[in-house]
CSV table of C-alpha atoms and ligand atoms in Angstrom, one decimal:
chain,number,residue,atom,x,y,z
A,10,MET,CA,0.0,0.0,0.0
A,11,MET,CA,1.3,3.4,-0.9
A,12,GLU,CA,1.1,6.3,1.6
A,13,PRO,CA,-1.7,8.9,0.9
A,14,SER,CA,0.9,11.7,0.4
A,15,ALA,CA,2.7,9.6,-2.2
A,16,ARG,CA,-0.6,8.8,-4.0
A,17,LYS,CA,-1.5,12.5,-4.0
A,18,TRP,CA,1.9,13.4,-5.6
A,19,LEU,CA,1.5,10.8,-8.3
A,20,LEU,CA,-2.1,11.8,-9.0
A,21,HIS,CA,-1.0,15.4,-9.3
A,22,LEU,CA,1.7,14.4,-11.8
A,23,LEU,CA,-0.1,11.8,-13.8
A,24,ALA,CA,-3.9,12.3,-13.2
A,25,ASP,CA,-5.6,9.3,-14.6
A,26,ARG,CA,-2.4,7.7,-16.0
A,27,VAL,CA,-1.6,6.2,-12.6
A,28,LEU,CA,-3.3,3.1,-11.2
A,29,PHE,CA,-3.1,2.0,-7.6
A,30,ASP,CA,-3.1,-1.6,-6.3
A,31,GLU,CA,-3.4,-2.6,-9.9
A,32,PRO,CA,-3.3,-6.4,-10.6
A,33,MET,CA,-0.3,-7.1,-12.8
A,34,ALA,CA,-2.1,-10.1,-14.3
A,35,ARG,CA,-3.8,-7.5,-16.5
A,36,HIS,CA,-0.4,-6.2,-17.8
A,37,THR,CA,1.6,-9.4,-18.4
A,38,SER,CA,1.3,-11.9,-21.2
A,39,LEU,CA,1.3,-14.8,-18.8
A,40,ARG,CA,-1.9,-13.2,-17.2
A,41,ILE,CA,-0.3,-13.7,-13.8
A,42,GLY,CA,0.9,-11.2,-11.1
A,43,GLY,CA,-0.3,-9.6,-7.9
A,44,PRO,CA,-0.9,-5.9,-7.4
A,45,ALA,CA,1.5,-3.1,-8.1
A,46,ASP,CA,1.3,-0.4,-5.5
A,47,ALA,CA,1.4,2.2,-8.3
A,48,LEU,CA,1.5,1.6,-12.0
A,49,ALA,CA,2.4,4.8,-13.8
A,50,PHE,CA,2.3,5.7,-17.6
A,51,PRO,CA,3.9,9.1,-18.0
A,52,SER,CA,3.0,10.8,-21.3
A,53,THR,CA,6.2,12.9,-21.6
A,54,VAL,CA,9.9,12.4,-20.9
A,55,ASP,CA,9.7,15.3,-18.5
A,56,GLN,CA,7.1,13.5,-16.4
A,57,LEU,CA,9.2,10.4,-16.5
A,58,ILE,CA,12.3,12.3,-15.3
A,59,ARG,CA,10.3,13.8,-12.5
A,60,LEU,CA,9.0,10.4,-11.5
A,61,VAL,CA,12.4,8.9,-11.5
A,62,CYS,CA,13.9,11.7,-9.4
A,63,TRP,CA,11.0,11.6,-6.9
A,64,THR,CA,11.2,7.8,-6.3
A,65,ARG,CA,14.9,8.2,-5.7
A,66,GLU,CA,14.3,11.1,-3.3
A,67,LYS,CA,11.6,9.0,-1.4
A,68,GLY,CA,13.6,5.8,-1.4
A,69,LEU,CA,10.8,4.0,-3.3
A,70,PRO,CA,11.7,1.1,-5.6
A,71,LEU,CA,11.2,1.8,-9.3
A,72,THR,CA,10.4,-1.0,-11.7
A,73,VAL,CA,10.4,-0.4,-15.5
A,74,LEU,CA,8.1,-2.6,-17.5
A,75,GLY,CA,7.5,-2.9,-21.2
A,76,ASP,CA,4.6,-5.0,-22.4
A,77,GLY,CA,5.3,-7.6,-19.7
A,78,THR,CA,5.9,-10.4,-22.2
A,79,ASN,CA,9.1,-11.7,-20.6
A,80,VAL,CA,8.3,-11.4,-16.9
A,81,LEU,CA,6.7,-13.4,-14.2
A,82,VAL,CA,5.3,-11.0,-11.5
A,83,THR,CA,5.0,-12.7,-8.1
A,84,ASP,CA,1.7,-13.2,-6.4
A,85,LYS,CA,2.5,-10.6,-3.8
A,86,GLY,CA,3.0,-8.0,-6.5
A,87,ILE,CA,5.4,-5.1,-6.9
A,88,ARG,CA,6.2,-2.5,-4.2
A,89,GLY,CA,6.9,1.1,-5.0
A,90,VAL,CA,6.3,2.5,-8.5
A,91,THR,CA,6.1,0.5,-11.7
A,92,VAL,CA,6.5,2.5,-14.8
A,93,GLY,CA,5.5,1.8,-18.4
A,94,LEU,CA,6.7,4.0,-21.4
A,95,GLN,CA,3.9,3.2,-23.9
A,96,ALA,CA,2.2,6.5,-23.5
A,97,ILE,CA,5.4,8.4,-24.4
A,98,ALA,CA,5.6,6.6,-27.8
A,99,THR,CA,6.5,9.0,-30.6
A,100,PRO,CA,6.8,8.5,-34.4
A,101,VAL,CA,9.5,6.3,-35.8
A,102,ARG,CA,12.1,8.4,-37.6
A,103,LEU,CA,14.3,7.2,-40.5
A,104,THR,CA,17.5,9.1,-41.5
A,105,PRO,CA,20.2,7.9,-44.0
A,106,ASP,CA,23.6,7.3,-42.3
A,107,ASN,CA,27.0,8.0,-43.9
A,108,ARG,CA,27.6,4.3,-44.6
A,109,GLY,CA,24.8,3.6,-47.1
A,110,GLY,CA,22.5,2.4,-44.4
A,111,VAL,CA,19.4,3.9,-42.6
A,112,LEU,CA,19.2,4.8,-39.0
A,113,VAL,CA,15.8,4.0,-37.5
A,114,SER,CA,15.2,6.0,-34.3
A,115,ALA,CA,12.3,5.2,-32.0
A,116,HIS,CA,11.2,5.6,-28.4
A,117,ALA,CA,11.5,2.6,-26.1
A,118,GLY,CA,7.7,2.4,-25.6
A,119,VAL,CA,7.1,1.6,-29.3
A,120,GLN,CA,6.3,-2.0,-30.0
A,121,THR,CA,9.0,-4.0,-31.6
A,122,ARG,CA,6.6,-5.3,-34.2
A,123,ARG,CA,6.1,-1.7,-35.5
A,124,ILE,CA,9.9,-1.4,-36.1
A,125,CYS,CA,9.8,-4.7,-37.9
A,126,ALA,CA,6.8,-3.6,-40.0
A,127,THR,CA,8.4,-0.2,-40.8
A,128,ALA,CA,11.6,-1.9,-42.0
A,129,LEU,CA,9.7,-4.3,-44.2
A,130,LYS,CA,7.6,-1.5,-45.7
A,131,LYS,CA,10.6,0.6,-46.4
A,132,GLY,CA,12.7,-2.3,-47.8
A,133,LEU,CA,15.3,-2.3,-45.0
A,134,GLU,CA,17.1,-5.4,-43.9
A,135,GLY,CA,18.1,-6.4,-40.4
A,136,MET,CA,14.9,-6.6,-38.3
A,137,ASN,CA,13.3,-9.8,-39.8
A,138,PHE,CA,14.8,-11.9,-37.0
A,139,ALA,CA,12.5,-10.1,-34.5
A,140,LEU,CA,9.3,-10.8,-36.4
A,141,GLY,CA,6.8,-12.3,-34.0
A,142,ILE,CA,8.6,-11.2,-30.8
A,143,PRO,CA,6.0,-9.4,-28.8
A,144,GLY,CA,6.7,-6.5,-26.5
A,145,THR,CA,8.3,-3.0,-26.7
A,146,LEU,CA,11.6,-1.9,-28.2
A,147,GLY,CA,12.9,-1.0,-24.7
A,148,GLY,CA,12.1,-4.6,-23.5
A,149,ALA,CA,13.7,-6.1,-26.6
A,150,ILE,CA,16.9,-4.1,-26.1
A,151,ARG,CA,17.1,-4.7,-22.4
A,152,MET,CA,16.7,-8.5,-23.0
A,153,ASN,CA,18.8,-8.4,-26.2
A,154,ALA,CA,15.9,-10.3,-27.7
A,155,GLY,CA,16.6,-12.6,-30.6
A,156,THR,CA,16.3,-15.9,-32.3
A,157,SER,CA,18.8,-18.2,-34.2
A,158,THR,CA,18.8,-15.6,-37.0
A,159,GLY,CA,19.8,-12.5,-35.1
A,160,GLN,CA,19.5,-10.4,-31.9
A,161,MET,CA,19.0,-6.7,-31.0
A,162,ALA,CA,22.6,-6.1,-30.3
A,163,ASP,CA,23.4,-6.8,-34.0
A,164,VAL,CA,21.4,-3.9,-35.3
A,165,LEU,CA,21.6,-1.4,-32.4
A,166,ALA,CA,23.6,1.7,-33.2
A,167,ALA,CA,23.1,3.7,-30.1
A,168,LEU,CA,21.0,3.9,-26.9
A,169,THR,CA,19.7,6.8,-24.9
A,170,VAL,CA,19.0,6.0,-21.2
A,171,LEU,CA,17.8,7.8,-18.1
A,172,THR,CA,20.4,7.3,-15.4
A,173,PRO,CA,19.2,6.7,-11.7
A,174,SER,CA,19.7,10.4,-11.1
A,175,GLY,CA,17.3,11.3,-13.9
A,176,GLN,CA,19.9,12.4,-16.5
A,177,ALA,CA,19.6,11.3,-20.2
A,178,ARG,CA,22.8,9.8,-21.5
A,179,ARG,CA,23.6,8.5,-25.0
A,180,TYR,CA,25.7,5.3,-25.4
A,181,PRO,CA,27.0,4.3,-28.9
A,182,ARG,CA,26.9,0.5,-29.5
A,183,TRP,CA,30.7,0.0,-28.8
A,184,MET,CA,30.1,1.1,-25.2
A,185,LEU,CA,27.5,-1.7,-24.6
A,186,GLU,CA,28.2,-5.3,-23.9
A,187,ALA,CA,25.8,-7.9,-25.4
A,188,GLY,CA,25.2,-11.1,-23.6
A,189,TYR,CA,22.7,-13.9,-24.0
A,190,ARG,CA,19.4,-12.3,-23.5
A,191,GLU,CA,20.9,-9.3,-21.8
A,192,LEU,CA,22.5,-5.9,-22.6
A,193,VAL,CA,25.1,-4.6,-20.1
A,194,LEU,CA,25.7,-0.8,-19.8
A,195,PRO,CA,28.6,0.9,-18.2
A,196,LEU,CA,26.3,2.3,-15.6
A,197,LYS,CA,25.6,1.4,-12.0
A,198,GLY,CA,22.0,1.2,-10.7
A,199,PRO,CA,18.7,0.9,-12.3
A,200,PHE,CA,18.3,2.7,-15.6
A,201,VAL,CA,15.4,3.4,-18.0
A,202,ILE,CA,16.0,2.9,-21.8
A,203,LEU,CA,14.4,6.0,-23.4
A,204,GLU,CA,15.3,5.7,-27.1
A,205,ALA,CA,17.2,3.5,-29.5
A,206,GLU,CA,18.9,4.0,-32.9
A,207,ILE,CA,18.9,1.0,-35.1
A,208,ARG,CA,21.1,0.6,-38.2
A,209,LEU,CA,19.5,-1.2,-41.2
A,210,ARG,CA,20.5,-1.7,-44.8
A,211,PRO,CA,18.4,-1.2,-48.0
A,212,ALA,CA,17.5,-4.6,-49.6
A,213,SER,CA,15.0,-6.1,-52.0
A,214,ARG,CA,11.6,-5.8,-50.5
A,215,ARG,CA,10.4,-9.0,-52.2
A,216,LYS,CA,13.3,-10.9,-50.6
A,217,LEU,CA,12.5,-9.4,-47.2
A,218,TYR,CA,8.8,-10.3,-47.5
A,219,ASP,CA,9.6,-13.9,-48.6
A,220,GLU,CA,11.9,-14.3,-45.6
A,221,ALA,CA,9.4,-12.8,-43.3
A,222,ARG,CA,6.6,-15.2,-44.4
A,223,ARG,CA,9.0,-18.1,-43.9
A,224,LEU,CA,10.1,-17.1,-40.5
A,225,MET,CA,6.5,-16.4,-39.3
A,226,ARG,CA,5.4,-19.8,-40.6
A,227,LYS,CA,8.2,-21.5,-38.7
A,228,ARG,CA,7.3,-19.6,-35.5
A,229,VAL,CA,3.6,-20.4,-35.6
A,230,ALA,CA,4.4,-24.1,-36.3
A,231,SER,CA,6.8,-24.5,-33.4
A,232,GLN,CA,5.4,-22.3,-30.6
A,233,PRO,CA,2.1,-22.1,-28.8
A,234,THR,CA,1.8,-18.4,-29.7
A,235,TRP,CA,-1.9,-18.2,-28.8
A,236,LYS,CA,-1.5,-19.3,-25.2
A,237,PRO,CA,-0.7,-16.9,-22.3
A,238,SER,CA,3.0,-17.4,-21.7
A,239,ALA,CA,6.3,-15.4,-21.4
A,240,GLY,CA,7.9,-17.1,-24.3
A,241,CYS,CA,10.9,-19.4,-23.6
A,242,PHE,CA,11.1,-19.8,-19.8
A,243,PHE,CA,14.7,-21.0,-19.6
A,244,LYS,CA,17.9,-19.9,-21.4
A,245,ASN,CA,19.4,-22.5,-23.8
A,246,PRO,CA,22.5,-23.9,-21.9
A,247,ALA,CA,24.3,-24.3,-25.3
A,248,PRO,CA,23.3,-23.9,-29.0
A,249,ASP,CA,23.3,-27.7,-29.4
A,250,LYS,CA,21.4,-28.2,-26.2
A,251,PRO,CA,18.2,-26.1,-26.4
A,252,ALA,CA,16.3,-26.1,-23.1
A,253,GLY,CA,13.1,-27.2,-24.9
A,254,MET,CA,14.8,-30.4,-26.1
A,255,LEU,CA,16.2,-31.2,-22.7
A,256,ILE,CA,12.8,-30.6,-21.0
A,257,ASP,CA,11.2,-32.8,-23.6
A,258,GLN,CA,13.8,-35.6,-23.2
A,259,ALA,CA,13.4,-35.4,-19.4
A,260,GLY,CA,9.8,-36.4,-20.1
A,261,LEU,CA,8.1,-33.2,-18.9
A,262,LYS,CA,6.0,-32.2,-21.9
A,263,GLY,CA,2.5,-31.6,-20.6
A,264,ALA,CA,3.6,-31.6,-16.9
A,265,ALA,CA,1.6,-29.3,-14.7
A,266,VAL,CA,1.3,-27.7,-11.3
A,267,GLY,CA,-2.3,-26.4,-11.0
A,268,ASP,CA,-3.0,-24.4,-14.1
A,269,ALA,CA,0.7,-23.8,-14.9
A,270,ARG,CA,1.6,-26.2,-17.7
A,271,VAL,CA,4.5,-27.2,-19.9
A,272,SER,CA,3.5,-26.8,-23.6
A,273,ARG,CA,3.3,-30.0,-25.7
A,274,ARG,CA,4.2,-28.0,-28.7
A,275,HIS,CA,7.3,-26.4,-27.3
A,276,ALA,CA,8.6,-27.7,-24.0
A,277,ASN,CA,10.4,-24.5,-23.0
A,278,PHE,CA,7.1,-22.7,-22.9
A,279,ILE,CA,5.2,-22.6,-19.6
A,280,PHE,CA,1.7,-21.4,-20.1
A,281,ASN,CA,-1.3,-20.3,-18.0
A,282,ALA,CA,-4.1,-22.7,-18.6
A,283,GLY,CA,-6.6,-20.7,-16.6
A,284,LYS,CA,-6.0,-19.5,-13.2
A,285,ALA,CA,-2.3,-20.3,-12.7
A,286,THR,CA,-0.5,-18.4,-9.9
A,287,ALA,CA,3.1,-17.2,-10.0
A,288,GLY,CA,3.7,-19.8,-7.1
A,289,GLN,CA,2.6,-22.6,-9.4
A,290,VAL,CA,4.7,-21.5,-12.3
A,291,LEU,CA,7.8,-21.3,-9.9
A,292,GLU,CA,7.0,-24.7,-8.5
A,293,LEU,CA,6.7,-26.2,-12.0
A,294,ALA,CA,10.0,-24.4,-13.1
A,295,GLU,CA,11.7,-26.0,-10.0
A,296,GLN,CA,10.5,-29.4,-11.0
A,297,ILE,CA,11.8,-28.9,-14.5
A,298,ARG,CA,15.1,-27.8,-13.2
A,299,ARG,CA,15.4,-30.8,-10.9
A,300,ALA,CA,14.4,-33.2,-13.6
A,301,VAL,CA,16.9,-31.8,-16.2
A,302,ARG,CA,19.6,-31.7,-13.7
A,303,ARG,CA,18.9,-35.4,-12.8
A,304,SER,CA,18.8,-36.5,-16.4
A,305,PHE,CA,21.6,-34.5,-17.9
A,306,GLY,CA,23.6,-32.8,-15.1
A,307,ILE,CA,22.7,-29.4,-16.6
A,308,ILE,CA,21.4,-26.6,-14.5
A,309,LEU,CA,18.8,-24.5,-16.4
A,310,GLU,CA,18.7,-20.7,-15.7
A,311,PRO,CA,15.5,-18.8,-16.2
A,312,GLU,CA,15.3,-16.4,-19.1
A,313,VAL,CA,12.1,-14.9,-17.8
A,314,LYS,CA,12.6,-12.1,-15.3
A,315,ILE,CA,11.0,-12.7,-11.9
A,316,ILE,CA,9.7,-9.5,-10.6
A,317,GLY,CA,8.0,-8.4,-7.4
A,318,GLU,CA,7.9,-9.3,-3.7
A,319,THR,CA,8.8,-12.9,-2.8
B,498,FAD,C1,4.8,-15.8,-27.5
B,498,FAD,C2,6.1,-15.3,-27.1
B,498,FAD,C3,7.2,-15.4,-28.0
B,498,FAD,C4,8.4,-14.8,-27.6
B,498,FAD,N1,9.4,-15.0,-28.5
B,498,FAD,C5,10.7,-14.5,-28.2
B,498,FAD,C6,11.8,-14.7,-29.1
B,498,FAD,O1,11.7,-15.4,-30.1
B,498,FAD,N2,13.0,-14.2,-28.7
B,498,FAD,C7,13.2,-13.5,-27.5
B,498,FAD,O2,14.3,-13.0,-27.2
B,498,FAD,N3,12.1,-13.3,-26.7
B,498,FAD,C8,10.9,-13.8,-27.0
B,498,FAD,N4,9.8,-13.6,-26.2
B,498,FAD,C9,10.0,-12.8,-24.9
B,498,FAD,C10,9.7,-11.3,-25.0
B,498,FAD,O3,8.7,-11.1,-25.9
B,498,FAD,C11,10.9,-10.5,-25.3
B,498,FAD,O4,12.0,-10.6,-24.4
B,498,FAD,C12,10.5,-9.0,-25.4
B,498,FAD,O5,11.5,-8.2,-26.1
B,498,FAD,C13,10.2,-8.3,-24.1
B,498,FAD,O6,9.7,-7.1,-24.3
B,498,FAD,P1,8.7,-6.4,-23.2
B,498,FAD,O7,8.4,-5.0,-23.6
B,498,FAD,O8,7.5,-7.2,-23.1
B,498,FAD,O9,9.5,-6.4,-21.9
B,498,FAD,P2,9.1,-6.8,-20.4
B,498,FAD,O10,8.7,-8.3,-20.4
B,498,FAD,O11,8.0,-5.8,-19.9
B,498,FAD,O12,10.4,-6.5,-19.6
B,498,FAD,C14,11.5,-7.4,-19.8
B,498,FAD,C15,12.7,-6.8,-19.0
B,498,FAD,O13,13.1,-5.6,-19.6
B,498,FAD,C16,13.1,-4.6,-18.7
B,498,FAD,N5,12.6,-3.3,-19.4
B,498,FAD,C17,11.5,-3.3,-20.2
B,498,FAD,N6,11.5,-2.0,-20.8
B,498,FAD,C18,12.6,-1.4,-20.3
B,498,FAD,C19,13.1,0.0,-20.5
B,498,FAD,N7,12.4,0.9,-21.3
B,498,FAD,N8,14.2,0.3,-19.8
B,498,FAD,C20,14.9,-0.6,-19.0
B,498,FAD,N9,14.5,-1.8,-18.8
B,498,FAD,C21,13.3,-2.2,-19.5
B,498,FAD,C22,12.1,-5.0,-17.6
B,498,FAD,O14,12.4,-4.4,-16.3
B,498,FAD,C23,12.4,-6.5,-17.6
B,498,FAD,O15,13.5,-6.8,-16.8
B,498,FAD,C24,8.6,-14.1,-26.4
B,498,FAD,C25,7.5,-13.9,-25.6
B,498,FAD,C26,6.2,-14.5,-25.9
B,498,FAD,C27,5.1,-14.3,-25.0
């Protein structure tokens, strides 16, 4: 519960763009998650900066969320302020660079699929790998989202972030370290990705559309995209040992704890079959980890970010 004076401050800043005690199940693709004390959607960067500075001043935790497609929010929910950038979304800008490519600049609250669609429409190569990845550009960059055909770090040219003290700072790509499903910045403390510049190359539009159709067909055939999930739950321990294959070989396809289930189509997808709780998902994940460890001696690490009070 947030103190009345804090609620008042937030209402004054954001009016109806702040929700109190908001069930996060309404804001995550798993449809799971307890209440956020305050869920804020600032509509300008200035409001966001004021919010970041105020939470710091008050010692309140600040959690940044995109579309919630790669998170598991705990049943107790999120303390402090949770902030989404979707209301700040501005137009996607295209400018030619000096290397024969095109720089696509967009705000972090824009959906990744919009960047993919713009690239396809304009005949720009580089973003097709991300077709079908749900969520925002900020989330995709933070997670260095990708597939076997590419990852965000391959196309990222620069990033503008808001530091914990509320200052906007631009980082060219060479200052960022790309890891497996993570991007590391030379910065201490929590940061908010504000904007990204993506470098793409002109290419045959027909070739791009053909590739897009092929990749989307493959995704739909191999993933339970229509079920509430957070995508792949575990990281692949090695390229030749995908977590889905290990979970399948450990005999866990279809395993369940309550309404939390392992998909039969793709064993690295845990989905919510109705009224699953975060506790059930975590218990199922633990059973999977134990079984894979027993069968192969491999310890699976979650790819999904677990957020909230435990
Ligand atoms: C059906 C399905 C398929 C998927 N397929 C793929 C896939 O092929 N490849 C893949 O990599 N992922 C995949 N995912 C996972 C997920 O969609 C991606 O990781 C996505 O990029 C996350 O974006 P988001 O906006 O939803 O981020 P969220 O889930 O909201 O957040 C993810 C993390 O990023 C942080 N974050 C979000 N925005 C910001 C910001 N502006 N500044 C700082 N930190 C931020 C959050 O705090 C959190 O730690 C899939 C998910 C689903 C449901």
